[in-house]
XYZ file of C-alpha atoms in Angstrom:
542
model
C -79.808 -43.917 65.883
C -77.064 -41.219 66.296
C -78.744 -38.167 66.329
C -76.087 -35.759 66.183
C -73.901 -37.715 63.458
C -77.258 -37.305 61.046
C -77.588 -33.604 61.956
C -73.846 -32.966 61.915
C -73.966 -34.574 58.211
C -77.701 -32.727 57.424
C -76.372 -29.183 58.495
C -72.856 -30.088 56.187
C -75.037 -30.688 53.508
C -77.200 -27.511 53.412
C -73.879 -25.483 53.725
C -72.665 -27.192 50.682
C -75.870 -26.538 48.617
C -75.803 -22.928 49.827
C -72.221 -22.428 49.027
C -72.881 -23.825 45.579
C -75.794 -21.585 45.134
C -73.592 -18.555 45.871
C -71.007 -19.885 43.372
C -73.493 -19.940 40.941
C -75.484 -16.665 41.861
C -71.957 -15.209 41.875
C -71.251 -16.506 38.214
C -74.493 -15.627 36.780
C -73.748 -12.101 37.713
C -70.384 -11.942 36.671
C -71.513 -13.627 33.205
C -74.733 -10.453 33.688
C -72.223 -7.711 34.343
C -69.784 -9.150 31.415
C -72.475 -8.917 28.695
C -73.614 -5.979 30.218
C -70.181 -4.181 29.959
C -70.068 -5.800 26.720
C -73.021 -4.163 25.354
C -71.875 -1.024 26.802
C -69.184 -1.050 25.063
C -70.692 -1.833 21.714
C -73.191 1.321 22.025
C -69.806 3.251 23.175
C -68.569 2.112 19.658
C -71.936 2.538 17.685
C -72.133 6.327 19.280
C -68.690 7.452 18.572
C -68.414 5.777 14.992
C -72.000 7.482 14.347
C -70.481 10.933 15.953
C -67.540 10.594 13.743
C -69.309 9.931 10.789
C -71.495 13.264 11.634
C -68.702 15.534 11.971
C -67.077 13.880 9.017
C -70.315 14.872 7.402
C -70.098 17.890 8.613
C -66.592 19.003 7.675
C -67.165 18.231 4.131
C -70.725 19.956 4.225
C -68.740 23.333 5.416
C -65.840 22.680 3.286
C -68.613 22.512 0.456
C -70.208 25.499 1.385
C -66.830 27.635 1.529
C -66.074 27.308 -2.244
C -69.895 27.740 -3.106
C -69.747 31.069 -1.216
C -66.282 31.917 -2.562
C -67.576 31.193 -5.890
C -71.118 32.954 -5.279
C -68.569 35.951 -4.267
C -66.823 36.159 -7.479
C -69.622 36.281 -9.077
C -71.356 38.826 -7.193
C -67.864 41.133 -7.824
C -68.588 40.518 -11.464
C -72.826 41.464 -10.637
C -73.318 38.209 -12.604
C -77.291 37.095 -13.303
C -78.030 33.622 -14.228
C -81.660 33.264 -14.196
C -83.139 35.800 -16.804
C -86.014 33.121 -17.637
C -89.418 33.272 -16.379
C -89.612 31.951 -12.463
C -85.987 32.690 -12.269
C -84.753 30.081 -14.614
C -81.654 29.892 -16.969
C -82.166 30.538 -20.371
C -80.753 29.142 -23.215
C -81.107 29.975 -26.814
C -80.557 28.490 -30.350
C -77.689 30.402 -32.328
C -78.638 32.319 -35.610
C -76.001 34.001 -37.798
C -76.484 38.314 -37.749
C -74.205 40.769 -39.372
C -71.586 42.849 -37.455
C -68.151 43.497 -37.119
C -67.648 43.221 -32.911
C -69.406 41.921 -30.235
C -73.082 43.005 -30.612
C -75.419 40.436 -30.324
C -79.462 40.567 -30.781
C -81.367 39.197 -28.121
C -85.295 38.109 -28.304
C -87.748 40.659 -26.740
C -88.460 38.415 -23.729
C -84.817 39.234 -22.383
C -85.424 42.884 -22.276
C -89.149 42.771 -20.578
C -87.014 39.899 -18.076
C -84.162 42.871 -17.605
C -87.385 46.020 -16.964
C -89.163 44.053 -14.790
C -86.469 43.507 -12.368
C -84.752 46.952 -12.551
C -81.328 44.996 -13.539
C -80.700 48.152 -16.541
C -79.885 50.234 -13.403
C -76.500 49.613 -12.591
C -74.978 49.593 -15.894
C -76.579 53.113 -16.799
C -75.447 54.278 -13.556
C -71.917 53.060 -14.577
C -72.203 54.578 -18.278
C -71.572 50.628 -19.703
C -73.205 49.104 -22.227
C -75.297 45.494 -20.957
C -72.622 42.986 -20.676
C -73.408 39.216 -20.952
C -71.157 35.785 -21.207
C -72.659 33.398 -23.506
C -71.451 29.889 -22.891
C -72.255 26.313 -23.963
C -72.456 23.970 -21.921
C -70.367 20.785 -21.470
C -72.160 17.228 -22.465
C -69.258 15.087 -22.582
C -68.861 15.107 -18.627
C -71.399 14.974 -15.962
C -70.630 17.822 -14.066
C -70.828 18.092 -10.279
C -69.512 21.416 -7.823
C -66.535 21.476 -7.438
C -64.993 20.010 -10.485
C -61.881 21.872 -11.095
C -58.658 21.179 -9.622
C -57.891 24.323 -8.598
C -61.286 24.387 -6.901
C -61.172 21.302 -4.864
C -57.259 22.557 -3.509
C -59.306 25.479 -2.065
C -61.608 23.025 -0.738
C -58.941 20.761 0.429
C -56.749 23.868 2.017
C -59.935 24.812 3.742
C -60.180 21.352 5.688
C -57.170 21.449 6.613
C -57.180 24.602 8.533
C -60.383 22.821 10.348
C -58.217 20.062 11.374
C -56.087 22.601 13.302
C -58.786 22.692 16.566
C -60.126 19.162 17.855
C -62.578 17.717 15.471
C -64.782 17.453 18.256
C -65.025 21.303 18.413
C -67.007 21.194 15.707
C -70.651 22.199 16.657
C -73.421 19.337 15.489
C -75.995 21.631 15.627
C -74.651 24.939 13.775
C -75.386 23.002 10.613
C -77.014 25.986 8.790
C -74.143 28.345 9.812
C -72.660 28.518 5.685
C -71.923 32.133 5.797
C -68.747 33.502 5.907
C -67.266 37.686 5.466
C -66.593 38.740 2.477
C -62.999 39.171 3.215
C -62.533 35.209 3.436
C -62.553 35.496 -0.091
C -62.448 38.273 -2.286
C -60.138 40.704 0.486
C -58.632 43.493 -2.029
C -55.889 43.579 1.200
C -54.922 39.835 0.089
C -53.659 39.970 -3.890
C -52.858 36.345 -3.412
C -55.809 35.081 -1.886
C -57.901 36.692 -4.185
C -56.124 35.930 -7.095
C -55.869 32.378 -6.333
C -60.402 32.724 -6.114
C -60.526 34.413 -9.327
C -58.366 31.368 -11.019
C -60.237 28.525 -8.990
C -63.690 30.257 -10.684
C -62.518 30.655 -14.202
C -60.973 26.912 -13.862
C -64.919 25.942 -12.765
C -66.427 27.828 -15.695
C -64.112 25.791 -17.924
C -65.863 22.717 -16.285
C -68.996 23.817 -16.860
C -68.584 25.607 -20.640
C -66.848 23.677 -23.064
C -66.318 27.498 -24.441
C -67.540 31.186 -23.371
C -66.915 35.034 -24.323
C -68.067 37.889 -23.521
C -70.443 40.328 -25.691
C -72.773 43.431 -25.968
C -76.151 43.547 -27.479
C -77.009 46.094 -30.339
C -81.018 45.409 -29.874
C -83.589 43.115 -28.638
C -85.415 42.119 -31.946
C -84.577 38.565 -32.502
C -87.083 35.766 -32.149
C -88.209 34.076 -29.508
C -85.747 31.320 -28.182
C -82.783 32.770 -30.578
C -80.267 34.321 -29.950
C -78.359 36.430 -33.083
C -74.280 36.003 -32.827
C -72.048 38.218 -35.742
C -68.803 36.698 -36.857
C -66.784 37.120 -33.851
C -68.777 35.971 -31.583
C -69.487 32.677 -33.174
C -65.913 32.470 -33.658
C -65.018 32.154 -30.384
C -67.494 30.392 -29.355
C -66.567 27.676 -31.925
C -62.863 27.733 -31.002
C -61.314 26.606 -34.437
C -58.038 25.911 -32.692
C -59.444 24.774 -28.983
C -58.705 21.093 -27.058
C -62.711 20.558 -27.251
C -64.721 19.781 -30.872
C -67.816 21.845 -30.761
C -70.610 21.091 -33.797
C -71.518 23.860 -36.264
C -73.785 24.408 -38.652
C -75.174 27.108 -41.150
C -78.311 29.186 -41.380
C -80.487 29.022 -43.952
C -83.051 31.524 -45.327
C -86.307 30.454 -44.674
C -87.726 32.537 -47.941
C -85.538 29.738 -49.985
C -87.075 27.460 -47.794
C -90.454 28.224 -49.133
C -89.646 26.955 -52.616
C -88.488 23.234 -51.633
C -89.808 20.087 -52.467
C -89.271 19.281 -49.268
C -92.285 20.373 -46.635
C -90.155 18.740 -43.410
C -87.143 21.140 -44.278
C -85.880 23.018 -41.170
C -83.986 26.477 -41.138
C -80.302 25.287 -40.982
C -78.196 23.408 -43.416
C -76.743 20.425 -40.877
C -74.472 19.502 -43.237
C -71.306 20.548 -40.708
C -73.366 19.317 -37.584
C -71.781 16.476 -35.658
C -68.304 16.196 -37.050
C -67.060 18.625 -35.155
C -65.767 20.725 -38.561
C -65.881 24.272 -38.448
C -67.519 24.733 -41.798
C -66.200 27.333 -43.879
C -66.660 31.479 -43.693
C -67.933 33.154 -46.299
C -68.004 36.887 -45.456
C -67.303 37.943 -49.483
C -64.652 39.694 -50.774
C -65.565 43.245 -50.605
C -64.948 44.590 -47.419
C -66.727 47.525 -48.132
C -70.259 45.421 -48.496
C -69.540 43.928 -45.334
C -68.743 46.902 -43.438
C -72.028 48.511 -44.554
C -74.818 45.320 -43.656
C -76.373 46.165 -40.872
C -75.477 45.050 -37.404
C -77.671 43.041 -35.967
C -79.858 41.877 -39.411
C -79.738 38.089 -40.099
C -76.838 36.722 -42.024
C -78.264 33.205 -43.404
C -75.444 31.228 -44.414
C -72.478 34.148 -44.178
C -70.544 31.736 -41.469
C -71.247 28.584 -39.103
C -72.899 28.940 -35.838
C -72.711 26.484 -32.925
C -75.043 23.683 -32.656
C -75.683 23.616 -29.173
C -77.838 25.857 -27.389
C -75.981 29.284 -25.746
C -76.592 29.794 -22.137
C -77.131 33.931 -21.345
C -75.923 35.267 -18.296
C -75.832 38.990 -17.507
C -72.815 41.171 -16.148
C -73.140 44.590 -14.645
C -69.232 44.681 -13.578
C -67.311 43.535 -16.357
C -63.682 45.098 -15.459
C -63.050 48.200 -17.250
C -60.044 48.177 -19.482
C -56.819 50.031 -18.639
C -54.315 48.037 -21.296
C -54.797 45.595 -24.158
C -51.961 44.065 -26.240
C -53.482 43.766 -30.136
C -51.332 41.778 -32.493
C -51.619 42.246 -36.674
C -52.359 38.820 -38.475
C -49.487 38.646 -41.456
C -52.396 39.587 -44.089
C -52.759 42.699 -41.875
C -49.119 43.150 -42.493
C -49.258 42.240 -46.495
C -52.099 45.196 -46.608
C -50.211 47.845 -45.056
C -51.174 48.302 -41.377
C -47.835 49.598 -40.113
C -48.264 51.954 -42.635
C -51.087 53.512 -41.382
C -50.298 57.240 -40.340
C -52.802 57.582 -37.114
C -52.890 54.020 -35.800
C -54.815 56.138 -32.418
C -57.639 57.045 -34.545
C -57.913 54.292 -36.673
C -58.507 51.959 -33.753
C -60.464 54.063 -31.775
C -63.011 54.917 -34.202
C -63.311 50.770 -35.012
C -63.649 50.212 -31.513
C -66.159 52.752 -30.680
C -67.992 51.466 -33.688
C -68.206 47.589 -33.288
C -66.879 46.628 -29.556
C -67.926 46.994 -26.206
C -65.648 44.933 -24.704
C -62.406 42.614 -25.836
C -61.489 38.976 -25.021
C -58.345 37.611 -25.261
C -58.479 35.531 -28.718
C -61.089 37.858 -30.126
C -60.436 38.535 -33.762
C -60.750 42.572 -33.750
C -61.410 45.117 -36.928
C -59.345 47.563 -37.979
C -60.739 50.035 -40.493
C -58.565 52.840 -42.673
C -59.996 54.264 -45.401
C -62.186 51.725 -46.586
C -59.867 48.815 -45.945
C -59.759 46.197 -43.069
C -57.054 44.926 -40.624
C -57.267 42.253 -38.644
C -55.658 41.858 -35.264
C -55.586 39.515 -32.570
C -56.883 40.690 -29.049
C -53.430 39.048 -27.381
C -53.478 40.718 -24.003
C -55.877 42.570 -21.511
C -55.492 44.490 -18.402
C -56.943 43.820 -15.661
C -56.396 40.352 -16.820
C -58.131 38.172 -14.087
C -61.514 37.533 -16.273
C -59.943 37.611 -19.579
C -61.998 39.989 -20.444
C -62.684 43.663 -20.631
C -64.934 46.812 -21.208
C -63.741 49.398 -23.817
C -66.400 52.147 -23.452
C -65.810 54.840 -21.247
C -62.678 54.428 -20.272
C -59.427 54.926 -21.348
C -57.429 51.811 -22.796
C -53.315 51.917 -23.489
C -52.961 49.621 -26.651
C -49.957 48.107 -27.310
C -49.363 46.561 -30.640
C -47.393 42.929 -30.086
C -45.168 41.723 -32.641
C -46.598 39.891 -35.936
C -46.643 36.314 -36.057
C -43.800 34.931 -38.683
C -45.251 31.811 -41.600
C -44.246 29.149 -38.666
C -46.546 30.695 -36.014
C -44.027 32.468 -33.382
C -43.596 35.836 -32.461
C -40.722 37.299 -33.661
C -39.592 41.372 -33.160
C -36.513 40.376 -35.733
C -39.060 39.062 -38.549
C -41.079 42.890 -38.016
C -37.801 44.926 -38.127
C -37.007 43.097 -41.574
C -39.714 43.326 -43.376
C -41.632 46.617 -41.942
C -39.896 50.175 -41.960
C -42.261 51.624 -39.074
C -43.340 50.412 -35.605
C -46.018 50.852 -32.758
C -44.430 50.957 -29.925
C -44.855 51.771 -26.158
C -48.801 52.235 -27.115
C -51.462 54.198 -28.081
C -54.092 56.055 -25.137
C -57.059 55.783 -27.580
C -58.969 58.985 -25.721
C -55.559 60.978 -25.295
C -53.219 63.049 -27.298
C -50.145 60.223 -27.632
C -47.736 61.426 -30.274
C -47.500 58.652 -33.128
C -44.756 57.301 -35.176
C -42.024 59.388 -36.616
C -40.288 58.895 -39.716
C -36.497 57.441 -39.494
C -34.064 60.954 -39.649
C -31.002 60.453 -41.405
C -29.123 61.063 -38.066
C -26.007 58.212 -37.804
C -27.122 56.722 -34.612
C -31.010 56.495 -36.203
C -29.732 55.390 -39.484
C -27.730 52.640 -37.345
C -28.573 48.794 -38.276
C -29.317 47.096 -35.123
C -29.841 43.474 -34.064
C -31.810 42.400 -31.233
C -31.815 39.233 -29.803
C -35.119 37.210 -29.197
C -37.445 38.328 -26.753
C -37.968 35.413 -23.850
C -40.357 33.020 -24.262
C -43.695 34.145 -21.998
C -43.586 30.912 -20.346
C -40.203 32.172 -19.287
C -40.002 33.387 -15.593
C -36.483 32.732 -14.031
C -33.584 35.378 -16.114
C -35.446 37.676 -17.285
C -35.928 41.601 -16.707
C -38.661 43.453 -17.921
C -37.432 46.966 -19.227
C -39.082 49.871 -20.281
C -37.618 53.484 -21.809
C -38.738 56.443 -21.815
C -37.887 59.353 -23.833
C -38.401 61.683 -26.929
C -42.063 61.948 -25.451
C -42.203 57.880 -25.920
C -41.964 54.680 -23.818
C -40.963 51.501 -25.494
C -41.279 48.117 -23.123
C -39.437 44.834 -24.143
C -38.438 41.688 -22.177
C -34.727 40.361 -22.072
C -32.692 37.128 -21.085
C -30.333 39.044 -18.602
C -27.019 37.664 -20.584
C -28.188 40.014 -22.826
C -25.551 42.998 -22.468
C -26.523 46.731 -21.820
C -25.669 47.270 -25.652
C -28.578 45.295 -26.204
C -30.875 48.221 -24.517
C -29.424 50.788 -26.649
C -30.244 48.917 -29.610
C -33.548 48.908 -28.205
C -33.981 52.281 -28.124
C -32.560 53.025 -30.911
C -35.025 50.549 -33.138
C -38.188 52.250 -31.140
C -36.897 55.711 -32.425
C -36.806 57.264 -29.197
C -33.580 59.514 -29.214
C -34.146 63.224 -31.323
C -33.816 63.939 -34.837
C -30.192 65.418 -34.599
C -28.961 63.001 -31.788
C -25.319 61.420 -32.262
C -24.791 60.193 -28.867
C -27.251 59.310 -25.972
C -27.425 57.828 -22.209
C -29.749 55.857 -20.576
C -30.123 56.729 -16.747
C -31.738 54.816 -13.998
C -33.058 57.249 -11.176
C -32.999 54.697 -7.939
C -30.263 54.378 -7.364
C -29.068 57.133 -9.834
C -26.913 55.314 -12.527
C -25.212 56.346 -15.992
C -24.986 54.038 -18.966
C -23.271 55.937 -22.122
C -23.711 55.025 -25.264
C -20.221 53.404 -26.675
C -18.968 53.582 -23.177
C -16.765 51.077 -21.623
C -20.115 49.345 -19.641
C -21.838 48.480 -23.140
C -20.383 44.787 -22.983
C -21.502 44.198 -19.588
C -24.325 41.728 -18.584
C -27.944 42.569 -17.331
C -27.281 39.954 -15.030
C -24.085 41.846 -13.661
C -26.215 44.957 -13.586
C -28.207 44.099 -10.276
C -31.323 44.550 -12.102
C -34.706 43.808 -10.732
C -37.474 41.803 -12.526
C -38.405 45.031 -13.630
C -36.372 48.393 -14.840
C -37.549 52.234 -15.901
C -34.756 54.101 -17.863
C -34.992 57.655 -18.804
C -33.202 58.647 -22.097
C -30.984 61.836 -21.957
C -29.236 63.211 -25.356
């Protein structure tokens, strides 16, 4: 037997089996360190998709938080209160009808003991206001979720945008509970257009959340428990006869008449009005001097509709004091003699002082002269960023807008036609602001003028605001600058703002000093030729 052939072939063999047991130690770990990699790389996957989805989370948590502190803000510049319940809870109350003229509600007793107990009298005595609250309804016919508005979610959406500026992965994981932000990221009286653009993002939200709201005083705390009393006015705009949004009314009945019906399940409203959405009809009587002598705040069962829903109270302690409102006469107004009215000044002041605390825009206002009532649109109010104002303590320019014509538009040609006084450049209802002259028999005064329609207010590009002063007056009117200066001296002239004895006047800008005469050779030129700015102050000289 060969010997070394067999252990020649023997030793080949082992090398063979150990070479394929490398090969296949060598694959197995290849085959480990690939599944291995391959579940690395999964969990690298699973961790950053689960990282991303955090900060995602987390971006639209803070983005979140930025409006509901900006919002929180405006509301804290307005010292609004939401929960005047018990435990800090809203309240809402069912509408009853009450007599009054303005905006003075009656509120149950449980409101007042809410307002003691928590001191929240303070700042509005310290301010010399009456107590201020917005009474809203709130909207059923959308589920509503923060933010809702438009305007709202662009803040929101600006917002994220500046947080895309540094790496996402900047953002800290773990300062989750840092929500706060200054004060100045909001409501900065250094940034008119930031703050501005807050103010109209929250009254955009409150639309979302009220299908209406307005603003009111309260003459006493006697109504009944889960009421609240609304006069006329107040009702009125709640109900928003001419609004996008249907809102079910109903009248009040007396529960003494109630007492005599065959019917023992009979409830103290008439529903006949309730869920059609019709504003049934007023019925405040014909004698204005009855109405004018109920007192405010007593029930009125059946005078006018109330809403059907409940009315959510809310107090404010900084409800903008007024510095301007624009009031325009209804035509009936007009039919009765309003511009006729000697002392305009003290008429409305007294009816203010009387029945308002504050004005809304829309509000239906009283006038009262001598026994007879005027009614005027609230058309205007400065500051204007809440739509609403205070009129007590404080004093309020009124300017008195042109009369609506029978088709519904303003028109300054329809009151020089048919009305043989104006009210012009305004009243300061605590000041000594000369009224209305009579027209002299001077030629210029005597002079028929034309004027040619006023820009529309939706109107922004071509226009100039101008405003005269003179003969202890201002007058302020809006024209389309291919309008000629002859056009401003008609103005004038209309507004009765040159003397008694005048027969020839100027109009004089002061910077840059310039000259217009009246008949001079400039009278045919253009505003737009003028170099005018969007706004203009001339000072007449006889």
């Amino acid at each position: 037997m060969d010997f070394g052939a067999a252990e020649a072939k023997l030793r080949k063999d082992h090398e063979r089996l150990r070479s394929h047991n490398r090969n296949r130690n060598a694959s197995r770990t290849l085959a480990s360190n690939d599944a291995t990699s391959k579940a690395k790389k999964a969990e690298d996957y699973r961790r950053k998709q689960l990282e991303k989805k955090q900060l995602k989370d987390l971006k639209e948590k803070k983005m979140r938080s930025y409006v509901q502190n900006g919002f929180d803000q405006v509301e804290r510049k307005l010292g609004v209160i939401r929960q005047l319940g018990p435990s800090d809870s809203y309240v809402s109350l069912e509408a009853a009808s009450v007599h009054g003229l303005g905006d003075k509600i009656t509120l149950p007793t449980s409101i007042l003991s809410t307002l003691a107990e928590r001191d929240l009298m303070r700042v509005s005595q310290e301010l010399g206001q009456p107590l201020f609250f917005r009474l809203g309804i709130r909207r059923t016919d959308v589920a509503y979720n923060f933010p809702q508005s438009d305007s709202m979610k662009a803040v929101m959406e600006e917002y994220g945008k500046q947080m895309n500026d540094p790496p996402m992965s900047a953002i800290n994981i773990d300062d989750e509970d840092d929500d706060q932000h200054d004060d100045g990221d909001y409501m900065s009286d250094d940034d008119n257009d930031k703050r501005e653009a807050w103010i109209n993002a929250y009254l955009d939200e409150l639309a979302c959340q009220y299908s209406s709201y307005t603003y009111a005083t309260v003459v006493e705390f006697s109504q009944d428990e889960g009421y609240i009393g609304l006069p006329f006015s107040v009702a009125n705009a709640l109900l928003q006869p001419d609004g996008a949004i249907s809102i079910d009314s109903r009248l009040t009945v007396d529960p003494a008449q109630l007492s005599t019906t065959d019917d023992p399940g009979a409830m103290d409203v008439d529903d006949k009005d309730e869920g059609n959405g019709e504003v049934a009809e007023v019925n405040l009587g014909t004698n204005d001097d009855n109405i004018e002598n109920k007192t405010p705040g007593h029930a009125a069962y059946g005078m006018f509709p109330v809403p059907v829903h409940l009315i959510e109270v809310t107090l404010l302690t900084h409800l903008p004091l007024g510095s301007k409102c624009t009031l325009q006469p209804t035509i009936d107004a007009i039919k009765q003699g309003f511009y006729n009215i000697k002392n305009v000044k003290l008429a409305l002041e007294q009816s203010l002082i009387r029945t308002r605390g504050s004005l809304n825009v829309g509000d239906l206002m009283y006038c009262w002269f001598r026994g007879k009532r005027f009614d005027l649109n609230v058309q205007e109010v400065i500051p204007s960023h809440v739509g609403a104002i205070s009129c007590v303590n404080c004093d309020i320019e009124v300017d008195i807008a042109p009369p609506k014509t029978e088709s519904g538009k303003d028109s300054a040609e329809e009151r020089s036609k048919d009305l043989t006084r104006t009210v012009s450049g305004g009243y300061k209802l605590s000041g000594d602001s000369p009224v209305d002259v009579p027209v002299t028999s001077s030629s210029v005064k005597n002079s028929v003028v034309e004027l040619p329609p006023e820009p529309e207010e939706d109107q922004k590009e071509n226009v100039v605001a101008i405003q005269i002063r003179g003969a202890g007056k201002v007058a302020r009117r809006r024209f389309d600058t291919h309008c000629t200066i002859k056009n401003i001296f008609d103005f004038a002239i209309s507004e009765d703002l040159i003397g008694e004895s005048a027969e020839s006047f100027r109009l004089v800008t002061r910077f840059p000093r310039r000259v217009f005469q009246k008949g001079g050779s400039e009278e045919n030129t253009l505003l737009a030729d003028l170099g005018l700015g969007k706004q203009e102050l001339f000072m007449l000289e006889e």
